[in-house]
PDB file of C-alpha atoms in Angstrom:
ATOM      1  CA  UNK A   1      -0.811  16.537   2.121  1.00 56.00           C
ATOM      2  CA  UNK A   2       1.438  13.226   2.260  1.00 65.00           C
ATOM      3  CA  UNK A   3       3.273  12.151   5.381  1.00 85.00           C
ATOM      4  CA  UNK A   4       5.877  10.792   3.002  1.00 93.00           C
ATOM      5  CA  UNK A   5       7.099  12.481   0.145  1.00 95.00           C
ATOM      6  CA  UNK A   6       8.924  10.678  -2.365  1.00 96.00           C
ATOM      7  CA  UNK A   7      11.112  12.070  -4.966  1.00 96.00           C
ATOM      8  CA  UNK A   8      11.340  12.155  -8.297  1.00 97.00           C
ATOM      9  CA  UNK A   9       7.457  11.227  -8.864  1.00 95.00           C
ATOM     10  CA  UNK A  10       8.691   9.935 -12.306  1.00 97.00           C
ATOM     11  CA  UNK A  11      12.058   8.379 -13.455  1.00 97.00           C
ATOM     12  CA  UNK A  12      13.043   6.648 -17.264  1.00 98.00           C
ATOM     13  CA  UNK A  13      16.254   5.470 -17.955  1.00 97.00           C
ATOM     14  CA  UNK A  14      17.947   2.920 -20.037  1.00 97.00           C
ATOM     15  CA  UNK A  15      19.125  -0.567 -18.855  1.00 98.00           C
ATOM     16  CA  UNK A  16      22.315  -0.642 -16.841  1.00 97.00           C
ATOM     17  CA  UNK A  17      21.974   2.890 -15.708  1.00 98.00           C
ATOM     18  CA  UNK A  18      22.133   3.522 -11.804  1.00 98.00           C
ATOM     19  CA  UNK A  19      19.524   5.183  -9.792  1.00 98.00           C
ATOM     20  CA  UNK A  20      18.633   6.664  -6.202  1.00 98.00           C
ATOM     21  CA  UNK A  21      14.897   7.450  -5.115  1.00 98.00           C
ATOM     22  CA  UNK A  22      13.964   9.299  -2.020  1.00 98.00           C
ATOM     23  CA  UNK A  23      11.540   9.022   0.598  1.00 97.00           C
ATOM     24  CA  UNK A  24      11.213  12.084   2.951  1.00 96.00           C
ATOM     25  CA  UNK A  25       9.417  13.097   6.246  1.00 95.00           C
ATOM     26  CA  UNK A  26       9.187  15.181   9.334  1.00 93.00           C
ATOM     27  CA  UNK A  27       7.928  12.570  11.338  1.00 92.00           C
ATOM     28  CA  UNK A  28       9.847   9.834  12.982  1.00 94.00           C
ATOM     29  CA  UNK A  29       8.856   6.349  12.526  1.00 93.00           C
ATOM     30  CA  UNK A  30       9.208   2.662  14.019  1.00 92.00           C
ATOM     31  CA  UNK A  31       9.815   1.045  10.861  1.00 92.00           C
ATOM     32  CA  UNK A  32       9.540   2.077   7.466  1.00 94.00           C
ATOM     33  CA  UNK A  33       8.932  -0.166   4.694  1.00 95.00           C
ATOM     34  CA  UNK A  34       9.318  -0.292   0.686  1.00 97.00           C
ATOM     35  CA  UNK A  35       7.445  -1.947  -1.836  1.00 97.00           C
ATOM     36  CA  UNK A  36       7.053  -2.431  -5.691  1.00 97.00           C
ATOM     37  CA  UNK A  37       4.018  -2.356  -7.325  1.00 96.00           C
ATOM     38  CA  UNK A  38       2.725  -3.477 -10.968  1.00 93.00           C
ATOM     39  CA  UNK A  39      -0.048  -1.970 -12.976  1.00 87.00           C
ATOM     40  CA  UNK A  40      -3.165  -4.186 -12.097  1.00 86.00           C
ATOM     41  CA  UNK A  41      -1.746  -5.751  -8.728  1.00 92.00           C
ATOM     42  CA  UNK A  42      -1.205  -4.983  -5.076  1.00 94.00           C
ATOM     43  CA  UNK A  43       1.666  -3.603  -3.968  1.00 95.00           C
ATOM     44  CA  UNK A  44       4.846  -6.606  -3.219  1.00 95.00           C
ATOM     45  CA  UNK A  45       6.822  -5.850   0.182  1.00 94.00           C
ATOM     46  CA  UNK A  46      10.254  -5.482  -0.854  1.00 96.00           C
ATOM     47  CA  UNK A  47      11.895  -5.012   2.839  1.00 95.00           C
ATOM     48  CA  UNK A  48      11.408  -3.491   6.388  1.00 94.00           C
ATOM     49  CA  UNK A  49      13.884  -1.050   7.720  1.00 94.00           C
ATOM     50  CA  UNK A  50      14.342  -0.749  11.770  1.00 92.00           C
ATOM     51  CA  UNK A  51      17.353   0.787  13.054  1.00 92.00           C
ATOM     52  CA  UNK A  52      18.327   4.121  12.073  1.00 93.00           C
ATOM     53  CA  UNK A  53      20.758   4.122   9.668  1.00 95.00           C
ATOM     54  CA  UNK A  54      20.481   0.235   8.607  1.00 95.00           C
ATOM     55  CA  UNK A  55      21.139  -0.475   5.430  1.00 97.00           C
ATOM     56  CA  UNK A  56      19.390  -3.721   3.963  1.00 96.00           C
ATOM     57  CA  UNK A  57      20.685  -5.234   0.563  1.00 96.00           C
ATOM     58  CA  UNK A  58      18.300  -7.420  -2.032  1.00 94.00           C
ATOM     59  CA  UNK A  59      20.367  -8.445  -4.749  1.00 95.00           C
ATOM     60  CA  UNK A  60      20.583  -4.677  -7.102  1.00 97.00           C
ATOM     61  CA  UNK A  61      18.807  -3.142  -4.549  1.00 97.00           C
ATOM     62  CA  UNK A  62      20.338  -1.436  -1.651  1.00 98.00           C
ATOM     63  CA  UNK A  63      18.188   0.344   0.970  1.00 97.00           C
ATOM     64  CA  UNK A  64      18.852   3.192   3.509  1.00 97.00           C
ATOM     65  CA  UNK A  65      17.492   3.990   6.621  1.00 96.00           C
ATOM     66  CA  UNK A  66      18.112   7.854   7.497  1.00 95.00           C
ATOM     67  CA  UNK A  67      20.063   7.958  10.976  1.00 94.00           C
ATOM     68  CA  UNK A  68      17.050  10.084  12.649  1.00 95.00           C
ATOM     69  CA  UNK A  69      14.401   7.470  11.649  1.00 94.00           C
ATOM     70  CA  UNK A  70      12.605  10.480   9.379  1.00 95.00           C
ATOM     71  CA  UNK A  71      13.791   9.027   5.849  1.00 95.00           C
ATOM     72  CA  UNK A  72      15.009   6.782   3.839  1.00 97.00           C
ATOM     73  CA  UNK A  73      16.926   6.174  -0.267  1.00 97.00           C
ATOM     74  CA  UNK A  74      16.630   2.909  -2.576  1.00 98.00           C
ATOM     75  CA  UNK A  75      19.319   2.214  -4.883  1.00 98.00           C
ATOM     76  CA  UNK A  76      18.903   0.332  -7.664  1.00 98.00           C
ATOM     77  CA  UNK A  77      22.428  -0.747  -9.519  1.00 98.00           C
ATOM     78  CA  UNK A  78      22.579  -1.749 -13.144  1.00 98.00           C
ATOM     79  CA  UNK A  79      18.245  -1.272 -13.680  1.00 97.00           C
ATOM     80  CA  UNK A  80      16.946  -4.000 -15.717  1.00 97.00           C
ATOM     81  CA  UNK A  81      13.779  -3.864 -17.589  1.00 96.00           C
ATOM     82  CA  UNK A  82      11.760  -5.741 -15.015  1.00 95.00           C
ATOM     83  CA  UNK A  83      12.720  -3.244 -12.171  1.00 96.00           C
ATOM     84  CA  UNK A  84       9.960  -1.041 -13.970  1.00 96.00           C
ATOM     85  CA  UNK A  85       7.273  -0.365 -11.903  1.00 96.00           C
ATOM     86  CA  UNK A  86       5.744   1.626  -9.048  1.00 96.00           C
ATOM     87  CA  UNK A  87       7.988   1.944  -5.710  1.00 97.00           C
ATOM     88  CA  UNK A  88       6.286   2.878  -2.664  1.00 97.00           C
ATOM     89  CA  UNK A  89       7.644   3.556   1.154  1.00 96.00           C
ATOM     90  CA  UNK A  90       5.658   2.874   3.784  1.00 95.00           C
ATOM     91  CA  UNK A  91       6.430   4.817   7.381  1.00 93.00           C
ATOM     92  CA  UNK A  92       4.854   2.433  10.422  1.00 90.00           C
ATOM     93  CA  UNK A  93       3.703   3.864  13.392  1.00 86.00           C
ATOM     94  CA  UNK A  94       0.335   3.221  15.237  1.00 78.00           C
ATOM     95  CA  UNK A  95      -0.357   2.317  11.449  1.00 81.00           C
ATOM     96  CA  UNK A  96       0.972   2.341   8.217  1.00 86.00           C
ATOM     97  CA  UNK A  97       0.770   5.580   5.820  1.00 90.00           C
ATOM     98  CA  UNK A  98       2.274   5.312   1.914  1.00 93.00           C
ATOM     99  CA  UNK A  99       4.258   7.951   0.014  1.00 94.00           C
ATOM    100  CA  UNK A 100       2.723   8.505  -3.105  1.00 93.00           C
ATOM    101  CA  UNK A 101       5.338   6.690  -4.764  1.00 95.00           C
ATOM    102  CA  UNK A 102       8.232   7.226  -7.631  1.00 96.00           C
ATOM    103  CA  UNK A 103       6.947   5.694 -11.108  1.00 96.00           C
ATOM    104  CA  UNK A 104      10.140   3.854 -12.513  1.00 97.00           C
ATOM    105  CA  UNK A 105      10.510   2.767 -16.381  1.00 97.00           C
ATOM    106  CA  UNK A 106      13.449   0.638 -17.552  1.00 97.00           C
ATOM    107  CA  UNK A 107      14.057   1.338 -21.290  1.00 97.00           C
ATOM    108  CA  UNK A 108      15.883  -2.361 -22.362  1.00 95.00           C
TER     109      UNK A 108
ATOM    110  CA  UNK B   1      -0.934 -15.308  -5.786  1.00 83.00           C
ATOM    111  CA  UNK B   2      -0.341 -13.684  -2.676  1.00 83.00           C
ATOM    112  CA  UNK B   3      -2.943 -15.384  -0.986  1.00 92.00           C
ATOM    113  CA  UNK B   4      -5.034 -12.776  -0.340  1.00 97.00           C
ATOM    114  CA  UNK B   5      -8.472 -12.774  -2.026  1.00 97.00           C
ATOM    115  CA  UNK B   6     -10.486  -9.499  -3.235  1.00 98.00           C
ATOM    116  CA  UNK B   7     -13.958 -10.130  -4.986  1.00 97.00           C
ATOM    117  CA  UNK B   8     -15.208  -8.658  -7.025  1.00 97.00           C
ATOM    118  CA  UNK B   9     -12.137  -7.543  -9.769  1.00 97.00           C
ATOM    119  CA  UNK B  10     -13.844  -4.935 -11.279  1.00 97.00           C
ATOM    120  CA  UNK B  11     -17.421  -3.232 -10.363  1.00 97.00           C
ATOM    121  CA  UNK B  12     -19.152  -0.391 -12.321  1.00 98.00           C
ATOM    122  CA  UNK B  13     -22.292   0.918 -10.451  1.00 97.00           C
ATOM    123  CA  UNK B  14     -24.134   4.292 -10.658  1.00 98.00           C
ATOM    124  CA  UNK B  15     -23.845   7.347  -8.483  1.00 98.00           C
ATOM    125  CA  UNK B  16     -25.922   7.139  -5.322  1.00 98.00           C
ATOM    126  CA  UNK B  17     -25.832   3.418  -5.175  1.00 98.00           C
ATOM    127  CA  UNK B  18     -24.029   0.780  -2.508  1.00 98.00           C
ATOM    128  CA  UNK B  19     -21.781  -1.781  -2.848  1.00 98.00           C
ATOM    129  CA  UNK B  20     -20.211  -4.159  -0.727  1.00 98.00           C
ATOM    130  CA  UNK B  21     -16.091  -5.115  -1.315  1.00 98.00           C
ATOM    131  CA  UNK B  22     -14.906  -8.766  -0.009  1.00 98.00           C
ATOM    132  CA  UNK B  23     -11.469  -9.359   0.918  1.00 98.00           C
ATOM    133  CA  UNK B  24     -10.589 -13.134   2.378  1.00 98.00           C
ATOM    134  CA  UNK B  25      -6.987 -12.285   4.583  1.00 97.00           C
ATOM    135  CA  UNK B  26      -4.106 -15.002   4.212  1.00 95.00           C
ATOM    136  CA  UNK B  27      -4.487 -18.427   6.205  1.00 94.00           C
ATOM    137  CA  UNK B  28      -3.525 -17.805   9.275  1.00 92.00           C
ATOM    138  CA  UNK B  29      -3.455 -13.753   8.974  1.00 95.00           C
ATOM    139  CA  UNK B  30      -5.531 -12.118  12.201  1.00 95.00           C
ATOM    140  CA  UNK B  31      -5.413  -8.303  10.342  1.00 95.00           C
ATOM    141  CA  UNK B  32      -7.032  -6.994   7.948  1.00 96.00           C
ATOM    142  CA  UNK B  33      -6.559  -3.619   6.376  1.00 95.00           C
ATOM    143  CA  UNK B  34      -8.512  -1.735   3.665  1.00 97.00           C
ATOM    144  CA  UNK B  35      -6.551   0.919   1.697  1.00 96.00           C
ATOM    145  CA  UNK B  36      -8.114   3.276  -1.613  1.00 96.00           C
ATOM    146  CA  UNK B  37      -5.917   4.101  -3.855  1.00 95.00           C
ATOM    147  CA  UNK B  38      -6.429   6.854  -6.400  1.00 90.00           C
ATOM    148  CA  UNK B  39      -4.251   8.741  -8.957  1.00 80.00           C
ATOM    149  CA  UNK B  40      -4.260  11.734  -7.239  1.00 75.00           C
ATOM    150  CA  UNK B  41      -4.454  10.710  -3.529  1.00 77.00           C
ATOM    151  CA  UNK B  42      -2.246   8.003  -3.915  1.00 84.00           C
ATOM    152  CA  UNK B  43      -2.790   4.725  -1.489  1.00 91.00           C
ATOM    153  CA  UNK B  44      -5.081   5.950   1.392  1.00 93.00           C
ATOM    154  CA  UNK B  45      -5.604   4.213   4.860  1.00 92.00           C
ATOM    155  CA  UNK B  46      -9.415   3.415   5.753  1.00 95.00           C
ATOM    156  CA  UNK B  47      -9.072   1.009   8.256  1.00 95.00           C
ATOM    157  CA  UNK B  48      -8.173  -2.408  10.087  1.00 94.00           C
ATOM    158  CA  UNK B  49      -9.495  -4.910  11.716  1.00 96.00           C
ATOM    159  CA  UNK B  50      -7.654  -7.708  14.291  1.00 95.00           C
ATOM    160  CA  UNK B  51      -9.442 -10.546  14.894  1.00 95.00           C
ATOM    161  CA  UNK B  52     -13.289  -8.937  14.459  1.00 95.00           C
ATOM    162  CA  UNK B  53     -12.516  -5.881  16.511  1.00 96.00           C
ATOM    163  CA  UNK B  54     -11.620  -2.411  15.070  1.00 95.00           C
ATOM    164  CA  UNK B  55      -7.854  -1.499  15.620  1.00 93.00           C
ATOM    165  CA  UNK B  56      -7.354   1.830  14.049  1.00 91.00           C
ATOM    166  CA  UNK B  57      -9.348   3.866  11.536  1.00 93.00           C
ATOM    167  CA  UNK B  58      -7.397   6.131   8.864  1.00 91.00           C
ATOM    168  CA  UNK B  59      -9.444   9.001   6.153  1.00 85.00           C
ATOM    169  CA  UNK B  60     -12.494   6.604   5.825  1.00 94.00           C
ATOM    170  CA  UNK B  61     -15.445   8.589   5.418  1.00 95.00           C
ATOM    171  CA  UNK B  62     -19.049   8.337   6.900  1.00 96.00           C
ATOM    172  CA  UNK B  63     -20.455   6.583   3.776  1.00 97.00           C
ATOM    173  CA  UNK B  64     -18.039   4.263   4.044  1.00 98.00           C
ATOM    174  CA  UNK B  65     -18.432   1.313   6.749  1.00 97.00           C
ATOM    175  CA  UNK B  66     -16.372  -2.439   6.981  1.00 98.00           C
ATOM    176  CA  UNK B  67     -16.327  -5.137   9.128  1.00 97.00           C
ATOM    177  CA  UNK B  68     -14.700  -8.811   9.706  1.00 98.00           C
ATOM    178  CA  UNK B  69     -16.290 -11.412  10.485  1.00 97.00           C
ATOM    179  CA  UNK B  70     -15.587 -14.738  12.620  1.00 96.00           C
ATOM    180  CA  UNK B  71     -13.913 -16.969   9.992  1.00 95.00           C
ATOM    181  CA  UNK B  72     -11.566 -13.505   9.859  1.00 96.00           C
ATOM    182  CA  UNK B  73     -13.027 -12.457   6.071  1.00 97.00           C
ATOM    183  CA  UNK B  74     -13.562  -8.741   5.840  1.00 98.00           C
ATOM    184  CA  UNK B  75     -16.459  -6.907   3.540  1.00 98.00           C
ATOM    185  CA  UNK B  76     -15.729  -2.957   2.728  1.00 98.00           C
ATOM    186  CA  UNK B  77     -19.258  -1.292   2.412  1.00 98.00           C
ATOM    187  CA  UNK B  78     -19.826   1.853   0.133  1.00 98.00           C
ATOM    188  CA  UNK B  79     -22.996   4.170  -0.108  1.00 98.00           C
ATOM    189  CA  UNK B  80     -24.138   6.949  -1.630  1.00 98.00           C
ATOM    190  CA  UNK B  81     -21.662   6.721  -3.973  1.00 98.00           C
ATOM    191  CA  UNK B  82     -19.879   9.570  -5.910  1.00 97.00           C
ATOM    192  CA  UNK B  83     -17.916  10.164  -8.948  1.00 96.00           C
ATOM    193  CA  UNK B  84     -14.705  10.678  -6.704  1.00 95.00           C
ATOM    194  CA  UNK B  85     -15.307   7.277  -4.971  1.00 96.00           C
ATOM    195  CA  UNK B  86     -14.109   5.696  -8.075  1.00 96.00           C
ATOM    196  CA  UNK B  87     -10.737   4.103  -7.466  1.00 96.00           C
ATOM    197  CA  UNK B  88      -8.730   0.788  -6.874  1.00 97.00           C
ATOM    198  CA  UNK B  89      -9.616  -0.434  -3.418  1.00 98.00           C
ATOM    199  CA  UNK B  90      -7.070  -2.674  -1.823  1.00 97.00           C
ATOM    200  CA  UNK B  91      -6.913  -4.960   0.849  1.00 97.00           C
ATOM    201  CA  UNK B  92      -4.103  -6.459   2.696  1.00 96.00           C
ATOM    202  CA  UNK B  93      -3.298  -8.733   5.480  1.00 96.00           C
ATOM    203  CA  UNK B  94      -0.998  -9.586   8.398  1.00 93.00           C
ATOM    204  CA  UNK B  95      -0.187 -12.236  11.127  1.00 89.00           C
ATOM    205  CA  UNK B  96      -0.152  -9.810  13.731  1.00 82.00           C
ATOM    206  CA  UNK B  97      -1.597  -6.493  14.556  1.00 76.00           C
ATOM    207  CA  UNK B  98       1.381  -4.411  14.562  1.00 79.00           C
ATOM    208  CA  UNK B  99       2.397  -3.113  10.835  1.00 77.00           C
ATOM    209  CA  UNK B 100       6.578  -3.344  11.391  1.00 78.00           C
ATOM    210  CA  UNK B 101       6.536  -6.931   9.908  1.00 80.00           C
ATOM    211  CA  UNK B 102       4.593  -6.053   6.732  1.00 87.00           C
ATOM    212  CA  UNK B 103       1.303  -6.664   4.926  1.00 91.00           C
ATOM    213  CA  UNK B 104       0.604  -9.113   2.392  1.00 94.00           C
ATOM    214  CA  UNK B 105      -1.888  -6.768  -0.320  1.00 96.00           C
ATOM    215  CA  UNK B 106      -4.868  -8.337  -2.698  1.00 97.00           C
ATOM    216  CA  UNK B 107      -4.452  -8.267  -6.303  1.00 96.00           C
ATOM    217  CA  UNK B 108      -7.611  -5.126  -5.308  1.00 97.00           C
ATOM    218  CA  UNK B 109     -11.097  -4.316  -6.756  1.00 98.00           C
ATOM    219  CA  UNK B 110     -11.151  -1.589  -8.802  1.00 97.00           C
ATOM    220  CA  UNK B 111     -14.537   0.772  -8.552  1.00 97.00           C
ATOM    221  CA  UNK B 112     -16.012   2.824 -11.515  1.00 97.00           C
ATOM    222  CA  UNK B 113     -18.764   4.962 -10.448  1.00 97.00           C
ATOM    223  CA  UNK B 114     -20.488   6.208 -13.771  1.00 97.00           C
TER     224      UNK B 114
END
């Protein structure tokens, strides 16, 4: 059973399209983190969240952190091809634990 | 490049057999950490080091053992392997031994047990 569930598992769209993924828990955490990753590499930190309800901006990408510490939303705006890949949240606590991630594909 | 190191790429060993996973951490990064990740398990915690001591141990199983050593490299150790121990194996590093500034992950080594 995953600490984090992350919703949807799989997403396609077409470039310029919008987009919201989900990352979901009972448990509170410290900090909670997000990153990308590519087929054949490691996953690339994208940002750390703190403060409940932050919100943290990288370029397309907006991040949420849920007011309750428990969750958290990426929002991609105008997807471009290279956006494709694997994103995975990361809830930090004594340690780190991963959601199993939402598998993104960018149709140009 | 992210700076940290995983040798070998790719193994393919037999059931039964042992095989030992190298990860070198960033310069200057005290923490290691050792993560499997398989398609339907996802990206699994095993364990972490700081600085040669054990800090915290995740689902790593008795087969499995890891250490790091005084110039801070770490070596994952697997034995008796199975079927199901095939997967990407992944290590990452950090500064510090807390995880709310990040880790820096290897490019990983990925296991096929035939």
């Amino acid at each position: 059973t995953q600490l984090l569930k992350q919703s949807p598992q799989f997403l396609s769209i077409q470039e310029g399209e919008n987009l919201t993924v989900y990352c979901n828990s009972s448990s509170v955490f410290s900090s909670l983190q997000w990153y990308r990753q590519e087929p054949g590499e490691g996953p690339v930190l994208l940002v750390t969240v703190v403060t409940g309800g932050e919100v943290k901006k990288l370029k397309r990408l907006t991040f949420q952190f849920g007011d309750a510490r428990k969750d958290s939303s990426l929002h991609i705006t105008a997807a471009q091809p290279g956006d494709t890949g694997l994103y995975l949240c990361a809830g930090v606590n004594n340690d780190m634990r991963f959601g199993a991630g939402t598998r993104l594909t960018v149709k140009p | 490049d992210s700076g940290v190191t995983q040798t070998p790429k790719h193994l393919i060993t037999a059931t039964g057999q042992r095989v030992t996973l190298r990860c070198s951490p960033r310069s200057g990064d005290l923490s290691v950490y050792w993560y499997q990740q398989s398609l339907d398990q996802g990206l699994q915690f095993l364990i972490q080091y700081y600085n040669g001591e054990e800090r915290a141990k995740g689902n790593i199983l008795e087969r499995f053992s890891a250490q790091q050593f005084p110039d801070l490299h770490s070596e994952l150790n697997l034995s008796s392997l199975e079927l199901g121990d095939s997967a990407l194996y992944f290590c990452a590093s950090s500064a510090v031994a807390s995880a709310n500034y990040g880790y820096t992950f290897g490019s990983g080594t990925r296991l096929t047990v035939v």
